[in-house]
Amino acid sequence: MIDLPVDLPAELVPLSWLLGVWEGSGVIDYTVGDEKITHEFGQRLSFSHDGLPHLNYTSYTWLFPDDADGEPRALATETGYWRIARELGEPDPGPALLPGVGEPRYGTADDVEALRNASGGFDLEVSLVHPGGVSELYLGQVKGPRIDLATDAVMRGAGAKEYAAATRLYGLVEEHLLWAWDIAALGQDLRTHASARLAKVD
């Protein structure tokens, strides 16, 4: 059973099963040319909200040591925002620090139902930023306890490694958050990259 925070904006209810801190492990499995890269990793990710109509997302991963005496090694972080895709209007804040004007347009469950797409889910926009100079904009949908995302745009700084596209799949299965991430990077076409199984810890 999912307990909804009393101050959760109505349009975040379709994403409410993500809220909390999740931790677990996964496997990297990616082939570049003739080299197959495999490694186990740990992950801690968080979905939270601040009263605005988006979820705040952070992820921290680390590589498990190859032997019992080794130490875990920091791997990667990412941060971003998840929201139901809709046109922003006067009640929404922005651009920059400009405040919204008027009452929220999607303040009730009935209002949010109007955002449901033809397949019965809700369209999503997910913006993610990586410290290595890569920013991603994903489009997709949430339908019940499943989320499908694909990059609509990838921006790279001049010094960033080559990274062209990605897809991500998230699902709630037996109270665990499962995800899979395919990428097109380092001259390779879109292919399996990593997956993990996480349990809610907070």
XYZ file of N, CA and C in Angstrom:
606
model
N 0.845 -1.186 0.000
C 0.000 0.000 0.000
C 0.890 1.248 0.000
N 0.510 2.253 -0.776
C 1.279 3.481 -0.883
C 0.568 4.576 -0.106
N 1.272 5.200 0.842
C 0.742 6.338 1.581
C 1.130 7.605 0.844
N 0.117 8.414 0.499
C 0.386 9.652 -0.224
C 0.614 10.794 0.752
N 1.684 11.568 0.576
C 1.867 12.757 1.414
C 0.684 13.711 1.237
N 0.258 14.338 2.328
C -0.928 15.196 2.263
C -0.705 16.402 1.362
N 0.543 16.838 1.184
C 0.816 18.010 0.364
C 1.280 17.655 -1.049
N 1.060 16.412 -1.466
C 1.479 15.987 -2.798
C 0.589 16.623 -3.856
N 1.162 17.362 -4.821
C 0.335 17.918 -5.896
C -0.403 16.805 -6.633
N -1.646 17.072 -7.004
C -2.499 16.032 -7.598
C -1.871 15.410 -8.833
N -1.158 16.198 -9.636
C -0.617 15.638 -10.873
C 0.583 14.723 -10.652
N 1.078 14.634 -9.409
C 2.156 13.698 -9.107
C 1.653 12.351 -8.619
N 0.347 12.223 -8.425
C -0.198 10.944 -7.933
C 0.182 9.768 -8.845
N 0.160 9.910 -10.190
C 0.572 8.767 -11.024
C 2.028 8.335 -10.805
N 2.861 9.214 -10.235
C 4.263 8.905 -9.973
C 4.540 8.620 -8.499
N 3.494 8.602 -7.688
C 3.674 8.545 -6.238
C 4.350 7.266 -5.765
N 4.250 6.183 -6.527
C 4.874 4.925 -6.111
C 6.403 4.993 -6.149
N 6.939 6.043 -6.787
C 8.388 6.226 -6.822
C 8.924 6.899 -5.563
N 8.092 7.632 -4.843
C 8.556 8.452 -3.724
C 9.296 7.636 -2.678
N 10.403 8.185 -2.197
C 11.175 7.536 -1.148
C 12.626 7.350 -1.557
N 13.347 6.661 -0.697
C 14.754 6.337 -0.942
C 14.850 4.839 -1.199
N 15.535 4.484 -2.268
C 15.670 3.097 -2.703
C 17.147 2.721 -2.740
N 17.442 1.495 -2.348
C 18.838 1.056 -2.369
C 18.912 -0.408 -2.766
N 19.951 -0.750 -3.509
C 20.135 -2.136 -3.922
C 21.362 -2.279 -4.790
N 21.305 -3.240 -5.681
C 22.471 -3.531 -6.510
C 22.046 -3.865 -7.929
N 23.046 -3.834 -8.805
C 22.775 -4.130 -10.197
C 24.034 -4.578 -10.912
N 23.906 -4.702 -12.235
C 25.005 -5.198 -13.060
C 25.161 -4.312 -14.289
N 26.396 -3.907 -14.559
C 26.747 -3.251 -15.820
C 27.102 -4.351 -16.810
N 26.562 -4.278 -18.012
C 26.836 -5.272 -19.055
C 26.795 -4.552 -20.395
N 27.958 -4.100 -20.861
C 28.021 -3.272 -22.062
C 29.222 -3.686 -22.894
N 29.006 -3.780 -24.198
C 30.070 -4.201 -25.102
C 30.485 -3.032 -25.987
N 31.782 -2.724 -25.999
C 32.346 -1.696 -26.866
C 33.343 -2.387 -27.784
N 32.992 -2.510 -29.060
C 33.844 -3.245 -29.995
C 33.948 -4.697 -29.567
N 35.176 -5.166 -29.323
C 35.386 -6.540 -28.875
C 35.483 -6.653 -27.360
N 35.358 -5.522 -26.658
C 35.507 -5.536 -25.202
C 34.155 -5.581 -24.507
N 33.969 -6.600 -23.657
C 32.740 -6.717 -22.883
C 33.014 -6.202 -21.474
N 32.245 -5.212 -21.061
C 32.419 -4.594 -19.745
C 31.313 -5.097 -18.827
N 31.686 -5.807 -17.771
C 30.703 -6.284 -16.790
C 31.218 -5.947 -15.402
N 30.314 -5.518 -14.545
C 30.696 -5.190 -13.172
C 29.436 -5.076 -12.327
N 29.529 -5.475 -11.072
C 28.431 -5.287 -10.129
C 28.571 -3.923 -9.459
N 27.438 -3.303 -9.183
C 27.460 -1.992 -8.542
C 26.337 -1.891 -7.515
N 26.499 -0.949 -6.608
C 25.448 -0.602 -5.665
C 24.845 0.733 -6.044
N 23.609 0.958 -5.622
C 22.941 2.216 -5.970
C 22.020 2.655 -4.837
N 21.991 3.954 -4.635
C 21.023 4.583 -3.742
C 20.395 5.720 -4.517
N 19.073 5.678 -4.689
C 18.409 6.764 -5.398
C 17.236 7.267 -4.585
N 16.859 8.500 -4.865
C 15.815 9.158 -4.096
C 14.863 9.899 -5.013
N 13.575 9.759 -4.733
C 12.537 10.573 -5.359
C 11.832 11.342 -4.246
N 11.807 12.657 -4.351
C 11.155 13.488 -3.336
C 10.371 14.587 -4.043
N 9.600 15.351 -3.267
C 8.894 16.478 -3.873
C 8.941 17.646 -2.903
N 8.778 18.853 -3.439
C 8.891 20.064 -2.636
C 7.641 20.932 -2.726
N 6.515 20.306 -3.108
C 5.270 21.050 -3.236
C 5.010 21.556 -4.636
N 6.033 21.546 -5.493
C 5.855 21.922 -6.892
C 5.506 20.675 -7.702
N 4.933 20.819 -8.897
C 4.431 19.661 -9.647
C 5.511 18.875 -10.393
N 6.553 18.480 -9.668
C 7.579 17.609 -10.227
C 8.198 16.812 -9.090
N 8.842 15.702 -9.433
C 9.626 14.953 -8.464
C 11.091 15.336 -8.614
N 11.779 15.471 -7.489
C 13.228 15.664 -7.478
C 13.881 14.287 -7.437
N 14.906 14.105 -8.246
C 15.548 12.793 -8.381
C 17.045 12.922 -8.179
N 17.622 12.019 -7.398
C 19.076 11.918 -7.284
C 19.463 10.439 -7.270
N 20.616 10.143 -7.836
C 21.130 8.780 -7.851
C 22.625 8.793 -7.589
N 23.060 7.870 -6.758
C 24.488 7.696 -6.473
C 24.812 6.214 -6.632
N 25.851 5.893 -7.397
C 26.248 4.499 -7.605
C 27.711 4.304 -7.261
N 28.031 3.068 -6.886
C 29.413 2.723 -6.562
C 29.706 1.310 -7.054
N 30.957 1.070 -7.434
C 31.389 -0.248 -7.868
C 31.741 -1.098 -6.657
N 31.269 -2.337 -6.673
C 31.685 -3.267 -5.632
C 33.127 -3.704 -5.888
N 33.903 -3.965 -4.835
C 35.302 -4.396 -5.035
C 35.365 -5.779 -5.662
N 36.471 -6.049 -6.336
C 36.669 -7.347 -6.981
C 37.018 -8.449 -5.985
N 37.491 -8.063 -4.804
C 37.846 -9.071 -3.808
C 37.332 -8.636 -2.435
N 37.366 -9.553 -1.481
C 36.798 -9.311 -0.159
C 37.511 -8.201 0.600
N 38.769 -7.950 0.284
C 39.544 -6.934 1.001
C 39.457 -5.552 0.358
N 38.843 -5.481 -0.809
C 38.775 -4.206 -1.514
C 37.713 -3.278 -0.941
N 37.783 -2.036 -1.365
C 36.828 -1.016 -0.931
C 35.917 -0.640 -2.097
N 34.644 -0.351 -1.814
C 33.767 0.154 -2.878
C 34.349 1.438 -3.472
N 34.092 1.642 -4.756
C 34.642 2.813 -5.444
C 33.507 3.621 -6.059
N 33.482 4.924 -5.772
C 32.435 5.791 -6.320
C 32.391 5.654 -7.841
N 31.179 5.587 -8.392
C 31.020 5.362 -9.826
C 30.414 6.566 -10.539
N 29.174 6.905 -10.205
C 28.495 7.976 -10.939
C 27.376 8.566 -10.103
N 27.039 9.810 -10.410
C 25.870 10.455 -9.826
C 25.061 11.091 -10.946
N 23.785 11.282 -10.688
C 22.939 12.045 -11.598
C 21.821 12.679 -10.784
N 21.321 13.778 -11.283
C 20.233 14.470 -10.611
C 19.265 14.981 -11.665
N 18.024 15.209 -11.253
C 17.073 15.679 -12.246
C 15.678 15.868 -11.717
N 14.742 15.997 -12.661
C 13.350 16.297 -12.352
C 12.438 15.454 -13.234
N 11.395 14.905 -12.627
C 10.407 14.097 -13.330
C 9.049 14.798 -13.202
N 8.336 14.919 -14.333
C 7.017 15.536 -14.264
C 6.095 14.993 -15.340
N 4.800 15.090 -15.073
C 3.812 14.783 -16.099
C 3.955 15.830 -17.197
N 4.023 15.381 -18.442
C 4.225 16.306 -19.565
C 2.921 17.030 -19.868
N 2.979 18.326 -19.779
C 1.829 19.172 -20.115
C 2.337 20.566 -20.412
N 1.510 21.351 -21.066
C 1.883 22.731 -21.346
C 1.841 23.538 -20.050
N 2.885 24.298 -19.791
C 2.905 25.148 -18.607
C 2.113 26.414 -18.871
N 1.387 26.867 -17.836
C 0.550 28.057 -17.976
C 0.869 29.094 -16.930
N 0.041 30.120 -16.844
C 0.277 31.230 -15.919
C 0.395 30.788 -14.463
N -0.350 29.779 -13.992
C -0.203 29.388 -12.584
C 1.141 28.730 -12.252
N 1.866 28.295 -13.268
C 3.153 27.636 -13.035
C 4.265 28.671 -12.899
N 5.207 28.451 -11.942
C 6.327 29.383 -11.831
C 7.234 29.317 -13.051
N 7.974 30.411 -13.264
C 8.928 30.466 -14.353
C 8.412 31.268 -15.530
N 9.296 31.561 -16.506
C 10.698 31.122 -16.522
C 11.526 31.817 -15.439
N 12.676 31.226 -15.146
C 13.591 31.716 -14.108
C 12.851 31.830 -12.780
N 12.860 32.984 -12.131
C 12.258 33.140 -10.808
C 10.899 33.829 -10.842
N 10.300 33.942 -12.015
C 8.995 34.590 -12.090
C 7.937 33.705 -11.430
N 7.157 34.270 -10.515
C 6.142 33.463 -9.822
C 4.937 33.189 -10.712
N 4.250 32.074 -10.411
C 3.010 31.771 -11.103
C 1.892 32.690 -10.637
N 0.854 32.796 -11.458
C -0.281 33.663 -11.145
C -1.563 32.838 -11.236
N -2.343 32.848 -10.148
C -3.623 32.145 -10.153
C -3.537 30.758 -9.537
N -4.668 30.069 -9.524
C -4.761 28.742 -8.927
C -4.204 27.676 -9.870
N -3.619 26.598 -9.316
C -3.111 25.518 -10.171
C -4.205 24.963 -11.075
N -3.837 24.705 -12.311
C -4.817 24.218 -13.286
C -5.170 22.757 -13.046
N -4.243 22.000 -12.462
C -4.465 20.571 -12.239
C -4.416 20.274 -10.742
N -5.376 20.852 -10.014
C -5.380 20.756 -8.568
C -6.161 19.600 -7.994
N -6.946 18.897 -8.816
C -7.761 17.784 -8.323
C -7.512 16.535 -9.174
N -7.943 15.397 -8.651
C -7.797 14.136 -9.397
C -8.551 14.191 -10.718
N -9.720 14.820 -10.736
C -10.485 14.930 -11.982
C -9.732 15.770 -13.011
N -9.087 16.839 -12.543
C -8.288 17.674 -13.460
C -7.170 16.849 -14.090
N -6.504 16.041 -13.261
C -5.370 15.250 -13.733
C -5.828 14.176 -14.720
N -7.027 13.630 -14.524
C -7.542 12.617 -15.450
C -7.589 13.136 -16.883
N -7.766 14.442 -17.045
C -7.803 15.033 -18.387
C -6.456 14.916 -19.088
N -5.393 14.622 -18.342
C -4.055 14.492 -18.925
C -3.745 13.073 -19.392
N -4.641 12.140 -19.114
C -4.393 10.747 -19.502
C -4.281 10.643 -21.023
N -3.323 9.858 -21.511
C -3.128 9.733 -22.960
C -3.993 8.626 -23.559
N -3.880 8.441 -24.865
C -4.752 7.493 -25.563
C -4.548 6.053 -25.119
N -3.374 5.723 -24.589
C -3.117 4.344 -24.145
C -3.439 4.141 -22.671
N -3.985 5.167 -22.023
C -4.405 5.022 -20.630
C -3.356 5.408 -19.615
N -2.204 5.888 -20.063
C -1.160 6.330 -19.146
C -1.052 7.841 -19.138
N 0.066 8.337 -18.617
C 0.339 9.772 -18.575
C 1.701 10.021 -19.208
N 1.754 10.996 -20.127
C 3.020 11.345 -20.760
C 3.960 11.968 -19.730
N 5.259 11.678 -19.879
C 6.268 12.155 -18.939
C 7.353 12.948 -19.636
N 7.947 13.885 -18.890
C 9.197 14.538 -19.259
C 10.159 14.355 -18.094
N 11.344 13.881 -18.383
C 12.369 13.669 -17.357
C 13.643 14.351 -17.818
N 14.149 15.267 -16.997
C 15.398 15.978 -17.282
C 16.465 15.484 -16.324
N 17.580 14.981 -16.849
C 18.669 14.465 -16.021
C 19.983 15.145 -16.387
N 20.806 15.391 -15.372
C 22.103 16.024 -15.568
C 23.176 15.153 -14.924
N 24.265 14.958 -15.649
C 25.408 14.180 -15.171
C 26.596 15.116 -15.004
N 27.450 14.918 -13.988
C 28.561 15.832 -13.765
C 29.636 15.789 -14.845
N 29.599 14.806 -15.728
C 30.588 14.711 -16.797
C 30.240 15.507 -18.035
N 29.293 16.459 -17.914
C 28.984 17.334 -19.041
C 27.874 16.851 -19.944
N 27.040 15.900 -19.473
C 25.941 15.377 -20.278
C 24.608 15.739 -19.622
N 23.676 16.232 -20.437
C 22.303 16.489 -20.000
C 21.367 15.735 -20.931
N 20.333 15.107 -20.352
C 19.393 14.317 -21.136
C 17.970 14.799 -20.909
N 17.178 14.826 -21.975
C 15.737 15.035 -21.869
C 15.062 13.770 -22.367
N 14.354 13.103 -21.466
C 13.616 11.893 -21.810
C 12.133 12.214 -21.956
N 11.488 11.567 -22.923
C 10.040 11.576 -23.051
C 9.561 10.148 -22.919
N 8.370 9.975 -22.399
C 7.839 8.621 -22.226
C 6.495 8.656 -21.562
N 6.191 7.590 -20.828
C 4.911 7.549 -20.134
C 5.004 6.692 -18.880
N 4.125 7.011 -17.936
C 3.888 6.171 -16.770
C 2.499 5.582 -16.937
N 2.420 4.280 -16.762
C 1.142 3.587 -16.872
C 1.089 2.578 -15.734
N 0.356 2.929 -14.672
C 0.363 2.090 -13.487
C 1.768 2.062 -12.911
N 2.266 0.866 -12.535
C 3.598 0.773 -11.930
C 4.717 0.527 -12.950
N 4.586 1.107 -14.143
C 5.608 0.933 -15.185
C 5.885 2.268 -15.855
N 7.168 2.519 -16.102
C 7.586 3.748 -16.784
C 8.517 3.382 -17.931
N 8.223 3.913 -19.117
C 9.068 3.746 -20.295
C 9.548 5.120 -20.745
N 10.859 5.260 -20.935
C 11.447 6.541 -21.326
C 12.431 6.349 -22.472
N 12.521 7.360 -23.333
C 13.527 7.388 -24.401
C 14.006 8.823 -24.565
N 15.296 8.998 -24.839
C 15.821 10.357 -24.983
C 15.218 11.047 -26.198
N 14.833 12.295 -25.964
C 14.415 13.172 -27.051
C 15.567 14.080 -27.441
N 16.451 14.353 -26.471
C 17.619 15.199 -26.726
C 18.725 14.837 -25.747
N 19.960 14.883 -26.227
C 21.146 14.710 -25.396
C 22.093 15.860 -25.724
N 22.514 16.584 -24.678
C 23.480 17.666 -24.863
C 24.779 17.280 -24.172
N 25.910 17.562 -24.850
C 27.221 17.221 -24.297
C 28.131 18.431 -24.338
N 28.872 18.622 -23.239
C 29.907 19.644 -23.224
C 31.073 19.225 -24.099
N 31.949 20.171 -24.390
C 33.063 19.905 -25.297
C 33.963 18.782 -24.805
N 34.089 18.621 -23.503
C 34.974 17.586 -22.970
C 34.281 16.297 -22.587
N 32.971 16.190 -22.829
C 32.216 15.000 -22.423
C 32.528 13.806 -23.314
N 32.378 12.610 -22.764
C 32.525 11.405 -23.567
C 31.332 11.255 -24.502
N 31.542 10.538 -25.610
C 30.494 10.389 -26.626
C 29.334 9.566 -26.081
N 28.149 10.151 -26.165
C 26.921 9.546 -25.635
C 25.781 10.109 -26.464
N 25.037 9.256 -27.175
C 24.112 9.759 -28.186
C 22.641 9.586 -27.845
N 22.260 8.501 -27.173
C 20.836 8.231 -26.934
C 20.709 7.183 -25.840
N 19.498 7.069 -25.292
C 19.265 6.079 -24.254
C 17.781 5.790 -24.111
N 17.476 4.642 -23.548
C 16.125 4.317 -23.102
C 16.228 3.805 -21.675
N 15.173 4.020 -20.904
C 15.117 3.523 -19.529
C 13.733 2.942 -19.271
N 13.723 1.872 -18.498
C 12.487 1.204 -18.098
C 12.507 1.052 -16.588
N 11.430 1.451 -15.938
C 11.281 1.306 -14.489
C 9.989 0.551 -14.206
N 10.010 -0.282 -13.179
C 8.807 -0.992 -12.800
C 8.801 -1.330 -11.321
N 7.629 -1.354 -10.728
C 7.456 -1.764 -9.341
C 6.998 -3.217 -9.357
N 7.854 -4.118 -8.864
C 7.579 -5.552 -8.895
C 7.801 -6.107 -7.496
N 6.744 -6.629 -6.884
C 6.821 -7.205 -5.538
C 7.518 -6.247 -4.578
N 7.098 -4.982 -4.616
C 7.575 -3.920 -3.726
C 9.044 -3.553 -3.948
N 9.627 -3.974 -5.046
C 10.979 -3.582 -5.419
C 10.918 -2.723 -6.681
N 11.851 -1.767 -6.755
C 11.989 -0.943 -7.945
C 13.028 -1.589 -8.850
N 12.597 -2.031 -10.023
C 13.492 -2.624 -11.007
C 13.679 -1.629 -12.150
N 14.897 -1.533 -12.656
C 15.104 -0.668 -13.813
C 16.113 -1.287 -14.770
N 16.013 -0.872 -16.030
C 16.956 -1.286 -17.071
C 17.265 -0.058 -17.923
N 18.528 0.067 -18.330
C 19.002 1.257 -19.041
C 19.814 0.795 -20.240
N 19.369 1.160 -21.450
C 20.108 0.905 -22.675
C 20.705 2.226 -23.155
N 21.912 2.171 -23.702
C 22.550 3.401 -24.187
C 23.190 3.189 -25.556
N 23.323 4.296 -26.286
C 24.146 4.356 -27.494
C 25.295 5.289 -27.172
N 26.496 4.738 -27.026
C 27.639 5.537 -26.581
C 28.937 4.953 -27.119
N 29.976 5.777 -27.135
C 31.313 5.355 -27.551
C 31.298 4.659 -28.912
N 30.487 5.193 -29.821
C 30.430 4.676 -31.180
C 29.549 3.456 -31.366
N 28.857 3.014 -30.315
C 28.016 1.824 -30.409
C 26.556 2.226 -30.636
N 25.781 1.313 -31.249
C 24.362 1.564 -31.387
C 23.673 1.302 -30.044
N 22.373 1.563 -29.980
C 21.621 1.386 -28.742
C 21.652 -0.073 -28.320
N 22.113 -0.322 -27.081
C 22.239 -1.693 -26.600
C 22.190 -1.723 -25.075
N 22.027 -2.929 -24.536
C 21.971 -3.137 -23.097
C 23.170 -2.501 -22.412
N 22.897 -1.825 -21.296
C 23.963 -1.168 -20.540
C 24.000 -1.603 -19.070
N 22.847 -1.460 -18.376
C 22.841 -1.782 -16.957
C 21.416 -2.021 -16.481
N 21.298 -2.714 -15.345
C 20.003 -2.937 -14.718
C 20.213 -3.130 -13.231
N 19.145 -2.921 -12.444
C 19.281 -3.058 -11.003
C 17.937 -3.389 -10.376
N 18.015 -3.867 -9.138
C 16.847 -4.152 -8.302
C 17.047 -3.457 -6.956
N 16.113 -2.595 -6.596
C 16.259 -1.763 -5.415
C 15.075 -1.958 -4.459
N 15.355 -1.876 -3.171
C 14.309 -1.956 -2.158
C 14.159 -0.605 -1.477
N 12.956 -0.277 -1.049
C 12.749 0.996 -0.374
C 13.332 0.924 1.028
N 14.164 1.920 1.363
C 14.800 1.954 2.683
C 14.336 3.130 3.518
N 13.591 4.062 2.924
C 13.079 5.214 3.666
C 11.906 5.812 2.917
